[in-house]
C-alpha atoms as a PDB file:
ATOM      1  CA  UNK A   1      -5.726 102.113 -17.238  1.00  0.00           C
ATOM      2  CA  UNK A   2      -2.822 101.309 -15.158  1.00  0.00           C
ATOM      3  CA  UNK A   3      -4.867  98.756 -13.336  1.00  0.00           C
ATOM      4  CA  UNK A   4      -5.659  97.083 -16.521  1.00  0.00           C
ATOM      5  CA  UNK A   5      -1.991  96.706 -17.211  1.00  0.00           C
ATOM      6  CA  UNK A   6      -1.083  95.526 -13.434  1.00  0.00           C
ATOM      7  CA  UNK A   7      -3.513  93.503 -13.873  1.00  0.00           C
ATOM      8  CA  UNK A   8      -2.303  91.703 -16.590  1.00  0.00           C
ATOM      9  CA  UNK A   9       0.650  91.446 -15.564  1.00  0.00           C
ATOM     10  CA  UNK A  10      -0.384  89.727 -12.993  1.00  0.00           C
ATOM     11  CA  UNK A  11      -2.478  87.256 -14.788  1.00  0.00           C
ATOM     12  CA  UNK A  12       0.650  86.618 -17.351  1.00  0.00           C
ATOM     13  CA  UNK A  13       2.853  85.423 -14.422  1.00  0.00           C
ATOM     14  CA  UNK A  14      -0.096  83.247 -13.106  1.00  0.00           C
ATOM     15  CA  UNK A  15      -0.629  81.648 -16.075  1.00  0.00           C
ATOM     16  CA  UNK A  16       3.322  80.961 -17.165  1.00  0.00           C
ATOM     17  CA  UNK A  17       3.647  79.887 -13.240  1.00  0.00           C
ATOM     18  CA  UNK A  18       1.063  77.252 -13.546  1.00  0.00           C
ATOM     19  CA  UNK A  19       2.380  73.365 -13.440  1.00  0.00           C
ATOM     20  CA  UNK A  20       5.596  74.549 -14.274  1.00  0.00           C
ATOM     21  CA  UNK A  21       8.317  72.317 -12.894  1.00  0.00           C
ATOM     22  CA  UNK A  22      12.108  72.500 -11.023  1.00  0.00           C
ATOM     23  CA  UNK A  23      15.086  71.246 -13.076  1.00  0.00           C
ATOM     24  CA  UNK A  24      14.830  68.711 -10.481  1.00  0.00           C
ATOM     25  CA  UNK A  25      11.845  67.917 -10.770  1.00  0.00           C
ATOM     26  CA  UNK A  26      11.629  67.508 -14.250  1.00  0.00           C
ATOM     27  CA  UNK A  27      14.695  65.331 -14.304  1.00  0.00           C
ATOM     28  CA  UNK A  28      13.362  62.786 -11.682  1.00  0.00           C
ATOM     29  CA  UNK A  29       9.678  62.538 -13.488  1.00  0.00           C
ATOM     30  CA  UNK A  30      12.310  61.971 -16.927  1.00  0.00           C
ATOM     31  CA  UNK A  31      14.225  59.027 -14.717  1.00  0.00           C
ATOM     32  CA  UNK A  32      11.487  57.291 -13.665  1.00  0.00           C
ATOM     33  CA  UNK A  33       9.881  57.157 -17.096  1.00  0.00           C
ATOM     34  CA  UNK A  34      12.542  56.061 -18.265  1.00  0.00           C
ATOM     35  CA  UNK A  35      12.837  53.501 -15.955  1.00  0.00           C
ATOM     36  CA  UNK A  36       9.267  52.497 -16.881  1.00  0.00           C
ATOM     37  CA  UNK A  37       9.733  51.872 -20.468  1.00  0.00           C
ATOM     38  CA  UNK A  38      13.653  50.363 -20.388  1.00  0.00           C
ATOM     39  CA  UNK A  39      14.139  46.885 -19.058  1.00  0.00           C
ATOM     40  CA  UNK A  40      17.862  45.762 -19.211  1.00  0.00           C
ATOM     41  CA  UNK A  41      18.969  42.422 -18.590  1.00  0.00           C
ATOM     42  CA  UNK A  42      22.419  40.729 -17.149  1.00  0.00           C
ATOM     43  CA  UNK A  43      22.497  36.828 -18.120  1.00  0.00           C
ATOM     44  CA  UNK A  44      24.999  35.090 -16.208  1.00  0.00           C
ATOM     45  CA  UNK A  45      26.099  31.369 -16.571  1.00  0.00           C
ATOM     46  CA  UNK A  46      26.898  29.498 -13.609  1.00  0.00           C
ATOM     47  CA  UNK A  47      29.157  27.081 -14.384  1.00  0.00           C
ATOM     48  CA  UNK A  48      29.634  29.459 -17.593  1.00  0.00           C
ATOM     49  CA  UNK A  49      31.026  26.487 -19.762  1.00  0.00           C
ATOM     50  CA  UNK A  50      30.544  22.606 -19.320  1.00  0.00           C
ATOM     51  CA  UNK A  51      32.472  21.065 -16.731  1.00  0.00           C
ATOM     52  CA  UNK A  52      33.682  17.396 -16.180  1.00  0.00           C
ATOM     53  CA  UNK A  53      35.022  15.912 -13.534  1.00  0.00           C
ATOM     54  CA  UNK A  54      35.759  12.177 -12.685  1.00  0.00           C
ATOM     55  CA  UNK A  55      36.687  10.274 -10.158  1.00  0.00           C
ATOM     56  CA  UNK A  56      38.292   7.037  -9.757  1.00  0.00           C
ATOM     57  CA  UNK A  57      38.607   5.739  -6.388  1.00  0.00           C
ATOM     58  CA  UNK A  58      40.113   2.366  -5.743  1.00  0.00           C
ATOM     59  CA  UNK A  59      38.674   1.493  -1.953  1.00  0.00           C
ATOM     60  CA  UNK A  60      40.729  -0.914   0.772  1.00  0.00           C
ATOM     61  CA  UNK A  61      37.344  -3.308   0.698  1.00  0.00           C
ATOM     62  CA  UNK A  62      38.184  -4.019  -2.729  1.00  0.00           C
ATOM     63  CA  UNK A  63      35.879  -1.642  -4.196  1.00  0.00           C
ATOM     64  CA  UNK A  64      36.329   0.845  -7.025  1.00  0.00           C
ATOM     65  CA  UNK A  65      34.215   3.552  -7.509  1.00  0.00           C
ATOM     66  CA  UNK A  66      34.087   5.350 -10.784  1.00  0.00           C
ATOM     67  CA  UNK A  67      31.872   9.253 -10.380  1.00  0.00           C
ATOM     68  CA  UNK A  68      31.369  11.147 -13.274  1.00  0.00           C
ATOM     69  CA  UNK A  69      29.603  14.284 -12.331  1.00  0.00           C
ATOM     70  CA  UNK A  70      28.939  17.298 -15.739  1.00  0.00           C
ATOM     71  CA  UNK A  71      26.995  20.230 -16.389  1.00  0.00           C
ATOM     72  CA  UNK A  72      23.871  19.902 -17.516  1.00  0.00           C
ATOM     73  CA  UNK A  73      24.123  22.573 -20.930  1.00  0.00           C
ATOM     74  CA  UNK A  74      20.231  22.485 -20.900  1.00  0.00           C
ATOM     75  CA  UNK A  75      18.701  22.591 -17.771  1.00  0.00           C
ATOM     76  CA  UNK A  76      19.360  25.543 -15.436  1.00  0.00           C
ATOM     77  CA  UNK A  77      17.666  27.203 -12.250  1.00  0.00           C
ATOM     78  CA  UNK A  78      16.996  30.238 -12.707  1.00  0.00           C
ATOM     79  CA  UNK A  79      17.270  33.264  -9.989  1.00  0.00           C
ATOM     80  CA  UNK A  80      16.302  37.106 -10.835  1.00  0.00           C
ATOM     81  CA  UNK A  81      16.596  40.256  -9.075  1.00  0.00           C
ATOM     82  CA  UNK A  82      15.902  43.945 -10.250  1.00  0.00           C
ATOM     83  CA  UNK A  83      17.797  46.183  -9.361  1.00  0.00           C
ATOM     84  CA  UNK A  84      17.475  50.147 -10.537  1.00  0.00           C
ATOM     85  CA  UNK A  85      16.318  49.026 -14.483  1.00  0.00           C
ATOM     86  CA  UNK A  86      18.742  46.056 -14.610  1.00  0.00           C
ATOM     87  CA  UNK A  87      17.319  42.478 -13.826  1.00  0.00           C
ATOM     88  CA  UNK A  88      19.801  40.372 -12.830  1.00  0.00           C
ATOM     89  CA  UNK A  89      19.226  36.925 -14.042  1.00  0.00           C
ATOM     90  CA  UNK A  90      21.671  34.093 -12.630  1.00  0.00           C
ATOM     91  CA  UNK A  91      21.149  30.733 -14.059  1.00  0.00           C
ATOM     92  CA  UNK A  92      23.021  27.889 -12.393  1.00  0.00           C
ATOM     93  CA  UNK A  93      23.866  24.815 -14.327  1.00  0.00           C
ATOM     94  CA  UNK A  94      22.250  21.742 -12.973  1.00  0.00           C
ATOM     95  CA  UNK A  95      24.512  18.668 -13.674  1.00  0.00           C
ATOM     96  CA  UNK A  96      24.736  14.887 -14.035  1.00  0.00           C
ATOM     97  CA  UNK A  97      26.428  12.206 -12.726  1.00  0.00           C
ATOM     98  CA  UNK A  98      27.315   8.638 -13.210  1.00  0.00           C
ATOM     99  CA  UNK A  99      28.381   5.997 -10.902  1.00  0.00           C
ATOM    100  CA  UNK A 100      29.739   2.878 -10.997  1.00  0.00           C
ATOM    101  CA  UNK A 101      30.803   0.780  -8.684  1.00  0.00           C
ATOM    102  CA  UNK A 102      33.112  -2.960  -9.126  1.00  0.00           C
ATOM    103  CA  UNK A 103      34.226  -5.346  -6.636  1.00  0.00           C
ATOM    104  CA  UNK A 104      37.160  -7.670  -7.225  1.00  0.00           C
ATOM    105  CA  UNK A 105      36.653  -6.430 -11.018  1.00  0.00           C
ATOM    106  CA  UNK A 106      33.240  -7.289 -11.784  1.00  0.00           C
ATOM    107  CA  UNK A 107      30.864  -4.807 -12.141  1.00  0.00           C
ATOM    108  CA  UNK A 108      27.690  -4.748  -9.345  1.00  0.00           C
ATOM    109  CA  UNK A 109      26.761  -1.645 -10.155  1.00  0.00           C
ATOM    110  CA  UNK A 110      26.139   1.079 -12.723  1.00  0.00           C
ATOM    111  CA  UNK A 111      23.882   4.227 -12.845  1.00  0.00           C
ATOM    112  CA  UNK A 112      23.203   7.451 -14.480  1.00  0.00           C
ATOM    113  CA  UNK A 113      21.810  10.908 -12.806  1.00  0.00           C
ATOM    114  CA  UNK A 114      20.030  13.913 -13.842  1.00  0.00           C
ATOM    115  CA  UNK A 115      17.870  15.559 -12.165  1.00  0.00           C
ATOM    116  CA  UNK A 116      14.551  14.720 -12.650  1.00  0.00           C
ATOM    117  CA  UNK A 117      16.028  10.525 -11.733  1.00  0.00           C
ATOM    118  CA  UNK A 118      17.955  12.734  -8.782  1.00  0.00           C
ATOM    119  CA  UNK A 119      14.760  14.059  -7.985  1.00  0.00           C
ATOM    120  CA  UNK A 120      12.669  10.462  -7.568  1.00  0.00           C
ATOM    121  CA  UNK A 121      15.878   8.613  -5.544  1.00  0.00           C
ATOM    122  CA  UNK A 122      16.361  11.521  -3.172  1.00  0.00           C
ATOM    123  CA  UNK A 123      12.307  11.859  -2.598  1.00  0.00           C
ATOM    124  CA  UNK A 124      12.328  15.292  -3.557  1.00  0.00           C
ATOM    125  CA  UNK A 125       9.046  16.563  -4.649  1.00  0.00           C
ATOM    126  CA  UNK A 126       6.149  19.440  -5.258  1.00  0.00           C
ATOM    127  CA  UNK A 127       3.966  18.695  -3.203  1.00  0.00           C
ATOM    128  CA  UNK A 128       6.438  19.171   0.146  1.00  0.00           C
ATOM    129  CA  UNK A 129       4.511  21.537   2.072  1.00  0.00           C
ATOM    130  CA  UNK A 130       6.452  25.524   2.619  1.00  0.00           C
ATOM    131  CA  UNK A 131       7.541  24.690   6.430  1.00  0.00           C
ATOM    132  CA  UNK A 132       9.341  21.182   5.214  1.00  0.00           C
ATOM    133  CA  UNK A 133      12.951  21.430   5.113  1.00  0.00           C
ATOM    134  CA  UNK A 134      12.490  19.910   1.165  1.00  0.00           C
ATOM    135  CA  UNK A 135      10.243  22.473   0.093  1.00  0.00           C
ATOM    136  CA  UNK A 136      11.346  23.803  -3.648  1.00  0.00           C
ATOM    137  CA  UNK A 137      14.558  21.222  -3.383  1.00  0.00           C
ATOM    138  CA  UNK A 138      12.785  19.696  -7.247  1.00  0.00           C
ATOM    139  CA  UNK A 139      12.780  22.595  -8.726  1.00  0.00           C
ATOM    140  CA  UNK A 140      15.821  24.652  -7.026  1.00  0.00           C
ATOM    141  CA  UNK A 141      18.160  22.396  -5.662  1.00  0.00           C
ATOM    142  CA  UNK A 142      21.554  22.179  -7.591  1.00  0.00           C
ATOM    143  CA  UNK A 143      24.452  19.365  -6.752  1.00  0.00           C
ATOM    144  CA  UNK A 144      26.865  21.160  -4.923  1.00  0.00           C
ATOM    145  CA  UNK A 145      28.930  17.792  -4.455  1.00  0.00           C
ATOM    146  CA  UNK A 146      28.967  13.742  -4.808  1.00  0.00           C
ATOM    147  CA  UNK A 147      32.195  11.972  -2.939  1.00  0.00           C
ATOM    148  CA  UNK A 148      33.121   8.570  -2.169  1.00  0.00           C
ATOM    149  CA  UNK A 149      32.659   7.984   1.984  1.00  0.00           C
ATOM    150  CA  UNK A 150      36.179   5.804   2.354  1.00  0.00           C
ATOM    151  CA  UNK A 151      34.998   4.226   5.703  1.00  0.00           C
ATOM    152  CA  UNK A 152      37.495   1.566   6.056  1.00  0.00           C
ATOM    153  CA  UNK A 153      35.125  -0.416   8.899  1.00  0.00           C
ATOM    154  CA  UNK A 154      32.768  -1.080   6.186  1.00  0.00           C
ATOM    155  CA  UNK A 155      33.974  -4.369   4.088  1.00  0.00           C
ATOM    156  CA  UNK A 156      30.259  -5.351   2.252  1.00  0.00           C
ATOM    157  CA  UNK A 157      29.161  -1.554   1.358  1.00  0.00           C
ATOM    158  CA  UNK A 158      30.651   1.787  -0.349  1.00  0.00           C
ATOM    159  CA  UNK A 159      28.951   4.888   0.752  1.00  0.00           C
ATOM    160  CA  UNK A 160      28.453   8.091  -1.529  1.00  0.00           C
ATOM    161  CA  UNK A 161      27.459  11.192   0.124  1.00  0.00           C
ATOM    162  CA  UNK A 162      25.092  13.362  -1.677  1.00  0.00           C
ATOM    163  CA  UNK A 163      24.765  17.329  -1.181  1.00  0.00           C
ATOM    164  CA  UNK A 164      22.248  19.166  -2.766  1.00  0.00           C
ATOM    165  CA  UNK A 165      21.825  23.396  -1.765  1.00  0.00           C
ATOM    166  CA  UNK A 166      19.399  26.090  -3.104  1.00  0.00           C
ATOM    167  CA  UNK A 167      21.582  28.311  -4.581  1.00  0.00           C
ATOM    168  CA  UNK A 168      21.382  31.810  -3.015  1.00  0.00           C
ATOM    169  CA  UNK A 169      20.305  30.477   0.455  1.00  0.00           C
ATOM    170  CA  UNK A 170      22.021  27.993   2.604  1.00  0.00           C
ATOM    171  CA  UNK A 171      19.383  25.272   2.507  1.00  0.00           C
ATOM    172  CA  UNK A 172      20.656  21.954   1.863  1.00  0.00           C
ATOM    173  CA  UNK A 173      20.570  18.245   1.798  1.00  0.00           C
ATOM    174  CA  UNK A 174      22.857  15.741   2.463  1.00  0.00           C
ATOM    175  CA  UNK A 175      22.424  11.981   1.297  1.00  0.00           C
ATOM    176  CA  UNK A 176      24.145   8.774   1.408  1.00  0.00           C
ATOM    177  CA  UNK A 177      23.878   6.166  -0.640  1.00  0.00           C
ATOM    178  CA  UNK A 178      24.864   3.061   0.200  1.00  0.00           C
ATOM    179  CA  UNK A 179      25.724   0.522  -2.271  1.00  0.00           C
ATOM    180  CA  UNK A 180      26.020  -3.168  -1.025  1.00  0.00           C
ATOM    181  CA  UNK A 181      27.919  -6.423  -2.515  1.00  0.00           C
ATOM    182  CA  UNK A 182      25.202  -7.095  -4.427  1.00  0.00           C
ATOM    183  CA  UNK A 183      24.408  -3.564  -6.251  1.00  0.00           C
ATOM    184  CA  UNK A 184      21.546  -3.205  -4.245  1.00  0.00           C
ATOM    185  CA  UNK A 185      21.430   0.781  -2.867  1.00  0.00           C
ATOM    186  CA  UNK A 186      20.017   2.321  -0.345  1.00  0.00           C
ATOM    187  CA  UNK A 187      19.776   5.699   0.376  1.00  0.00           C
ATOM    188  CA  UNK A 188      19.667   7.369   3.709  1.00  0.00           C
ATOM    189  CA  UNK A 189      19.162  11.521   3.950  1.00  0.00           C
ATOM    190  CA  UNK A 190      21.490  12.148   6.608  1.00  0.00           C
ATOM    191  CA  UNK A 191      20.909  15.416   6.976  1.00  0.00           C
ATOM    192  CA  UNK A 192      19.149  19.290   5.632  1.00  0.00           C
ATOM    193  CA  UNK A 193      19.586  22.760   7.067  1.00  0.00           C
END
């Protein structure tokens, strides 16, 4: 009888220990299960609100250049990072820009650009190979700066420097637009990284 009671106690002890977890293991498993079922999103827009900037430059060679840049509130580039259970989504707004050039009070060039029109002007396409410095510029690049280059030696041209960058990277492309005295625009791809 003594052996039977001992056998019964050992059986219950082994049966009750089967698949048991420590509190730490149970907590870890519970956290992992929670991470699989719950997702939080953090959406950030850069810039957060509408921005508009207008620069009016009267140059020494008789040209007047007006450049207006403004945030495109419906067109963004999205970058996502998932850390723990949070999906950090950063939306970088694209910018539109208007260029108006006058010489001696006469309008010689006026044009408005959005992302698609800028892609055509700067030659950003979706068929660049991965190793190309301009790969994905058509989708991911946003306008970083646009400014008049007041080169005093130029008498019959206006130079406008335009820089596009891919956010969260060190990739950029710098272009120079030449507007000559009859209103023709030419683009030179200056540098890229």
